[in-house]
Amino acid sequence: MTSRAEPQAPALTARGLGFRVGGAQILSDVDLEVPAGHCLGVIGPNGAGKSTLLNLLSGILRPSAGTVEVAGRDVTALDAVARARLGLGRTFQTSSLFATLSVLENARLAAEARRGGSRRFWHRPRSTDEATRVAHDALGAVGLEPLAWRPAGALSHGDKRKLELAILIASDARTLLLDEPMAGVNTEDVEPLTALIAGLVREGRTVVLIEHHMSVVVGLAESIAVLDSGRLLAHGTPEEVIANDEVQRAYLGQPL
C-alpha cells in the first residue's frame, strides 16, 4: 500500500498578528499564509504597516498580539538571529552592507555565520575556505563574480541590491523578506533585478516582497496582500486585487 505524502507546511504563517506602540495600533489582526516556493507581494499606502509586518515576521520586533510560524514551527518568541538560523532572511529599504569590505567578504561573512564560524573581518578569504566557495557561488548566481574584490560601498544601487540577495543566498535563507528591493535602483536595473528574484522563486525559495513598482509586484507575485491603516484590506491573486474597488481607493485613489 502506497503511503500518501504529508502536505508541506507553509513557509511562513502569521495568525492574528498585531503591533502597538503606546496608544497607537500600528498593525491589527493580520492573518497570512505563504506557501513554500511562493512569492507574496505586499502593497499599500505609505504608513500602512508594511515594513512593520516584515519586522514582525523577521523577529526584529516582537508582536503585541498573534503568532508567527516558520515552516510550521512557532517562532514568536525567537529573535531575528534565531529565525535567520531557521532560513529566514531579510533585506531593508536602504542597503545594510559593510561598505569598506569587498563584495566577496560581505558574502563570505554571511556564509561563515550560517555555518557557525567567526566573523573575522581582518582575515583575507582563502580560496580553499568552504565559506569562500559558498560566497563565490552566491556571487555567481547574481552576476557579481567579476566584482568580487570591489569595495561594496563602490557598487551601484542595483549591484548593492544584487549583493544583498547574494548574502541571503550565501546564508542559505529559504524564505526571503525583501523590503523595497527596487528602491534607489536605476530604471535599467529594475528588469534584471526582477528576473533575479523570479529565478530564486523558481529554485524553490519563498519571497515576501514589499514594492511600490506595481509592474514588478504583478510580474513576480502569485498573490498580493494589501495593507491599509495597519489592517489587511485584501489578499488574493494579482487579478483579484487589481479589480478590487476598495484596494483602488485605498492604494492610489484610482484604478491600478
GROMACS .gro file of C-alpha atoms in nm:
model
  256
    1MET     CA    1   0.000   0.000   0.000
    2THR     CA    2   0.147   0.336  -0.103
    3SER     CA    3   0.165   0.591   0.176
    4ARG     CA    4   0.035   0.936   0.100
    5ALA     CA    5   0.286   1.221   0.140
    6GLU     CA    6   0.201   1.468   0.415
    7PRO     CA    7   0.120   1.820   0.292
    8GLN     CA    8   0.407   2.066   0.328
    9ALA     CA    9   0.366   2.331   0.595
   10PRO     CA   10   0.351   2.692   0.475
   11ALA     CA   11   0.692   2.859   0.463
   12LEU     CA   12   0.559   3.148   0.671
   13THR     CA   13   0.239   3.200   0.869
   14ALA     CA   14   0.103   3.498   1.060
   15ARG     CA   15  -0.200   3.449   1.282
   16GLY     CA   16  -0.377   3.747   1.439
   17LEU     CA   17  -0.058   3.949   1.417
   18GLY     CA   18  -0.070   4.289   1.585
   19PHE     CA   19   0.172   4.557   1.700
   20ARG     CA   20   0.105   4.851   1.931
   21VAL     CA   21   0.333   5.134   2.039
   22GLY     CA   22   0.193   5.320   2.335
   23GLY     CA   23  -0.164   5.404   2.242
   24ALA     CA   24  -0.104   5.369   1.866
   25GLN     CA   25  -0.212   5.048   1.693
   26ILE     CA   26   0.036   5.005   1.405
   27LEU     CA   27  -0.079   4.663   1.287
   28SER     CA   28  -0.402   4.480   1.371
   29ASP     CA   29  -0.513   4.117   1.338
   30VAL     CA   30  -0.317   4.022   1.025
   31ASP     CA   31  -0.360   3.663   0.904
   32LEU     CA   32  -0.134   3.541   0.621
   33GLU     CA   33  -0.008   3.208   0.491
   34VAL     CA   34   0.277   3.196   0.239
   35PRO     CA   35   0.324   2.854   0.075
   36ALA     CA   36   0.677   2.728   0.019
   37GLY     CA   37   0.816   2.836  -0.317
   38HIS     CA   38   0.558   3.114  -0.345
   39CYS     CA   39   0.600   3.489  -0.397
   40LEU     CA   40   0.371   3.716  -0.196
   41GLY     CA   41   0.360   4.086  -0.280
   42VAL     CA   42   0.270   4.330  -0.001
   43ILE     CA   43   0.139   4.669  -0.110
   44GLY     CA   44  -0.038   4.963   0.047
   45PRO     CA   45  -0.012   5.338   0.107
   46ASN     CA   46   0.279   5.489   0.298
   47GLY     CA   47   0.229   5.426   0.670
   48ALA     CA   48   0.008   5.122   0.609
   49GLY     CA   49   0.233   4.899   0.824
   50LYS     CA   50   0.421   4.711   0.552
   51SER     CA   51   0.772   4.739   0.697
   52THR     CA   52   0.634   4.674   1.046
   53LEU     CA   53   0.488   4.349   0.914
   54LEU     CA   54   0.830   4.241   0.783
   55ASN     CA   55   0.993   4.341   1.112
   56LEU     CA   56   0.745   4.122   1.299
   57LEU     CA   57   0.791   3.829   1.063
   58SER     CA   58   1.171   3.852   1.078
   59GLY     CA   59   1.190   3.890   1.457
   60ILE     CA   60   1.324   4.246   1.468
   61LEU     CA   61   1.006   4.342   1.652
   62ARG     CA   62   0.804   4.131   1.896
   63PRO     CA   63   0.428   4.133   1.827
   64SER     CA   64   0.180   4.276   2.076
   65ALA     CA   65  -0.064   4.006   1.965
   66GLY     CA   66  -0.065   3.696   1.748
   67THR     CA   67   0.194   3.441   1.638
   68VAL     CA   68   0.450   3.381   1.363
   69GLU     CA   69   0.539   3.037   1.228
   70VAL     CA   70   0.828   2.935   1.002
   71ALA     CA   71   0.766   2.604   0.822
   72GLY     CA   72   0.505   2.511   1.080
   73ARG     CA   73   0.721   2.598   1.382
   74ASP     CA   74   0.606   2.872   1.620
   75VAL     CA   75   0.892   3.125   1.629
   76THR     CA   76   0.707   3.410   1.801
   77ALA     CA   77   0.944   3.401   2.099
   78LEU     CA   78   1.260   3.378   1.884
   79ASP     CA   79   1.470   3.679   1.790
   80ALA     CA   80   1.591   3.770   1.440
   81VAL     CA   81   1.917   3.576   1.475
   82ALA     CA   82   1.739   3.256   1.576
   83ARG     CA   83   1.491   3.293   1.290
   84ALA     CA   84   1.777   3.351   1.047
   85ARG     CA   85   1.922   3.016   1.156
   86LEU     CA   86   1.590   2.862   1.051
   87GLY     CA   87   1.634   3.002   0.700
   88LEU     CA   88   1.454   3.337   0.724
   89GLY     CA   89   1.642   3.625   0.556
   90ARG     CA   90   1.563   3.997   0.542
   91THR     CA   91   1.669   4.299   0.337
   92PHE     CA   92   1.586   4.663   0.411
   93GLN     CA   93   1.477   4.973   0.219
   94THR     CA   94   1.833   5.108   0.244
   95SER     CA   95   2.134   4.884   0.186
   96SER     CA   96   2.289   4.741   0.503
   97LEU     CA   97   2.630   4.631   0.374
   98PHE     CA   98   2.983   4.656   0.509
   99ALA     CA   99   3.081   4.934   0.271
  100THR     CA  100   3.459   4.914   0.319
  101LEU     CA  101   3.476   4.536   0.280
  102SER     CA  102   3.486   4.372  -0.059
  103VAL     CA  103   3.182   4.225  -0.228
  104LEU     CA  104   3.325   3.878  -0.165
  105GLU     CA  105   3.395   3.947   0.201
  106ASN     CA  106   3.037   4.062   0.258
  107ALA     CA  107   2.902   3.738   0.112
  108ARG     CA  108   3.163   3.527   0.289
  109LEU     CA  109   3.070   3.667   0.632
  110ALA     CA  110   2.712   3.555   0.573
  111ALA     CA  111   2.826   3.207   0.468
  112GLU     CA  112   3.057   3.176   0.768
  113ALA     CA  113   2.796   3.298   1.017
  114ARG     CA  114   2.544   3.046   0.880
  115ARG     CA  115   2.794   2.767   0.945
  116GLY     CA  116   2.865   2.883   1.298
  117GLY     CA  117   3.205   3.036   1.221
  118SER     CA  118   3.352   3.359   1.350
  119ARG     CA  119   3.308   3.691   1.171
  120ARG     CA  120   3.679   3.753   1.106
  121PHE     CA  121   3.690   4.090   0.936
  122TRP     CA  122   4.069   4.106   0.940
  123HIS     CA  123   4.136   3.777   0.761
  124ARG     CA  124   4.152   3.777   0.383
  125PRO     CA  125   3.932   3.495   0.248
  126ARG     CA  126   4.126   3.189   0.137
  127SER     CA  127   4.033   3.028  -0.193
  128THR     CA  128   4.022   2.686  -0.023
  129ASP     CA  129   3.788   2.805   0.252
  130GLU     CA  130   3.437   2.649   0.237
  131ALA     CA  131   3.268   2.979   0.324
  132THR     CA  132   3.465   3.148   0.044
  133ARG     CA  133   3.349   2.883  -0.204
  134VAL     CA  134   2.987   2.935  -0.097
  135ALA     CA  135   3.031   3.312  -0.129
  136HIS     CA  136   3.175   3.280  -0.482
  137ASP     CA  137   2.880   3.058  -0.580
  138ALA     CA  138   2.634   3.314  -0.441
  139LEU     CA  139   2.803   3.599  -0.626
  140GLY     CA  140   2.796   3.394  -0.945
  141ALA     CA  141   2.424   3.336  -0.900
  142VAL     CA  142   2.354   3.712  -0.902
  143GLY     CA  143   2.614   3.806  -1.162
  144LEU     CA  144   2.857   3.983  -0.927
  145GLU     CA  145   3.154   3.743  -0.952
  146PRO     CA  146   3.351   3.989  -1.175
  147LEU     CA  147   3.319   4.250  -0.897
  148ALA     CA  148   3.420   4.018  -0.612
  149TRP     CA  149   3.712   4.234  -0.492
  150ARG     CA  150   3.546   4.572  -0.537
  151PRO     CA  151   3.452   4.753  -0.212
  152ALA     CA  152   3.080   4.705  -0.151
  153GLY     CA  153   3.039   5.079  -0.098
  154ALA     CA  154   3.156   5.145  -0.455
  155LEU     CA  155   2.876   4.942  -0.613
  156SER     CA  156   2.582   5.099  -0.795
  157HIS     CA  157   2.243   5.084  -0.621
  158GLY     CA  158   2.139   4.798  -0.846
  159ASP     CA  159   2.452   4.596  -0.772
  160LYS     CA  160   2.412   4.664  -0.398
  161ARG     CA  161   2.066   4.509  -0.419
  162LYS     CA  162   2.217   4.211  -0.602
  163LEU     CA  163   2.478   4.177  -0.328
  164GLU     CA  164   2.206   4.178  -0.062
  165LEU     CA  165   2.043   3.887  -0.244
  166ALA     CA  166   2.380   3.711  -0.271
  167ILE     CA  167   2.423   3.749   0.105
  168LEU     CA  168   2.087   3.582   0.162
  169ILE     CA  169   2.183   3.302  -0.076
  170ALA     CA  170   2.518   3.256   0.099
  171SER     CA  171   2.340   3.240   0.434
  172ASP     CA  172   2.120   2.961   0.293
  173ALA     CA  173   1.799   3.158   0.353
  174ARG     CA  174   1.499   2.976   0.208
  175THR     CA  175   1.241   3.244   0.285
  176LEU     CA  176   1.337   3.596   0.178
  177LEU     CA  177   1.170   3.910   0.314
  178LEU     CA  178   1.252   4.189   0.067
  179ASP     CA  179   1.169   4.546   0.168
  180GLU     CA  180   1.151   4.760  -0.148
  181PRO     CA  181   1.435   4.590  -0.341
  182MET     CA  182   1.395   4.839  -0.628
  183ALA     CA  183   1.433   5.148  -0.406
  184GLY     CA  184   1.701   5.378  -0.548
  185VAL     CA  185   1.766   5.145  -0.841
  186ASN     CA  186   1.811   5.290  -1.189
  187THR     CA  187   1.533   5.211  -1.436
  188GLU     CA  188   1.760   4.991  -1.646
  189ASP     CA  189   1.839   4.774  -1.341
  190VAL     CA  190   1.476   4.704  -1.247
  191GLU     CA  191   1.418   4.433  -1.508
  192PRO     CA  192   1.740   4.235  -1.431
  193LEU     CA  193   1.666   4.250  -1.057
  194THR     CA  194   1.310   4.136  -1.115
  195ALA     CA  195   1.438   3.843  -1.323
  196LEU     CA  196   1.687   3.755  -1.049
  197ILE     CA  197   1.415   3.742  -0.783
  198ALA     CA  198   1.192   3.537  -1.015
  199GLY     CA  199   1.479   3.291  -1.058
  200LEU     CA  200   1.513   3.250  -0.680
  201VAL     CA  201   1.143   3.163  -0.659
  202ARG     CA  202   1.179   2.911  -0.943
  203GLU     CA  203   1.461   2.748  -0.745
  204GLY     CA  204   1.212   2.687  -0.463
  205ARG     CA  205   1.277   2.984  -0.237
  206THR     CA  206   0.985   3.172  -0.083
  207VAL     CA  207   0.969   3.550  -0.123
  208VAL     CA  208   0.765   3.812   0.061
  209LEU     CA  209   0.810   4.137  -0.129
  210ILE     CA  210   0.723   4.497  -0.042
  211GLU     CA  211   0.747   4.707  -0.355
  212HIS     CA  212   0.596   5.030  -0.491
  213HIS     CA  213   0.660   4.935  -0.855
  214MET     CA  214   0.326   4.770  -0.932
  215SER     CA  215   0.463   4.624  -1.255
  216VAL     CA  216   0.728   4.442  -1.050
  217VAL     CA  217   0.474   4.314  -0.797
  218VAL     CA  218   0.232   4.193  -1.064
  219GLY     CA  219   0.516   4.035  -1.260
  220LEU     CA  220   0.654   3.842  -0.962
  221ALA     CA  221   0.377   3.775  -0.713
  222GLU     CA  222   0.144   3.479  -0.723
  223SER     CA  223  -0.066   3.653  -0.459
  224ILE     CA  224  -0.086   4.006  -0.321
  225ALA     CA  225  -0.172   4.127   0.029
  226VAL     CA  226  -0.292   4.486   0.066
  227LEU     CA  227  -0.244   4.671   0.394
  228ASP     CA  228  -0.428   4.990   0.481
  229SER     CA  229  -0.401   5.166   0.819
  230GLY     CA  230  -0.242   4.855   0.969
  231ARG     CA  231  -0.516   4.617   0.860
  232LEU     CA  232  -0.529   4.353   0.588
  233LEU     CA  233  -0.764   4.507   0.332
  234ALA     CA  234  -0.743   4.234   0.068
  235HIS     CA  235  -0.550   3.919  -0.016
  236GLY     CA  236  -0.577   3.732  -0.343
  237THR     CA  237  -0.434   3.682  -0.689
  238PRO     CA  238  -0.299   3.991  -0.867
  239GLU     CA  239  -0.608   3.993  -1.090
  240GLU     CA  240  -0.845   3.982  -0.792
  241VAL     CA  241  -0.660   4.254  -0.604
  242ILE     CA  242  -0.631   4.489  -0.903
  243ALA     CA  243  -1.006   4.459  -0.964
  244ASN     CA  244  -1.094   4.530  -0.600
  245ASP     CA  245  -1.267   4.869  -0.566
  246GLU     CA  246  -1.159   4.912  -0.201
  247VAL     CA  247  -0.798   4.848  -0.297
  248GLN     CA  248  -0.809   5.103  -0.575
  249ARG     CA  249  -0.949   5.368  -0.341
  250ALA     CA  250  -0.710   5.293  -0.056
  251TYR     CA  251  -0.392   5.241  -0.254
  252LEU     CA  252  -0.392   5.507  -0.522
  253GLY     CA  253  -0.739   5.656  -0.527
  254GLN     CA  254  -0.765   5.549  -0.890
  255PRO     CA  255  -0.768   5.225  -1.091
  256LEU     CA  256  -0.444   5.026  -1.055
   0.00000   0.00000   0.00000
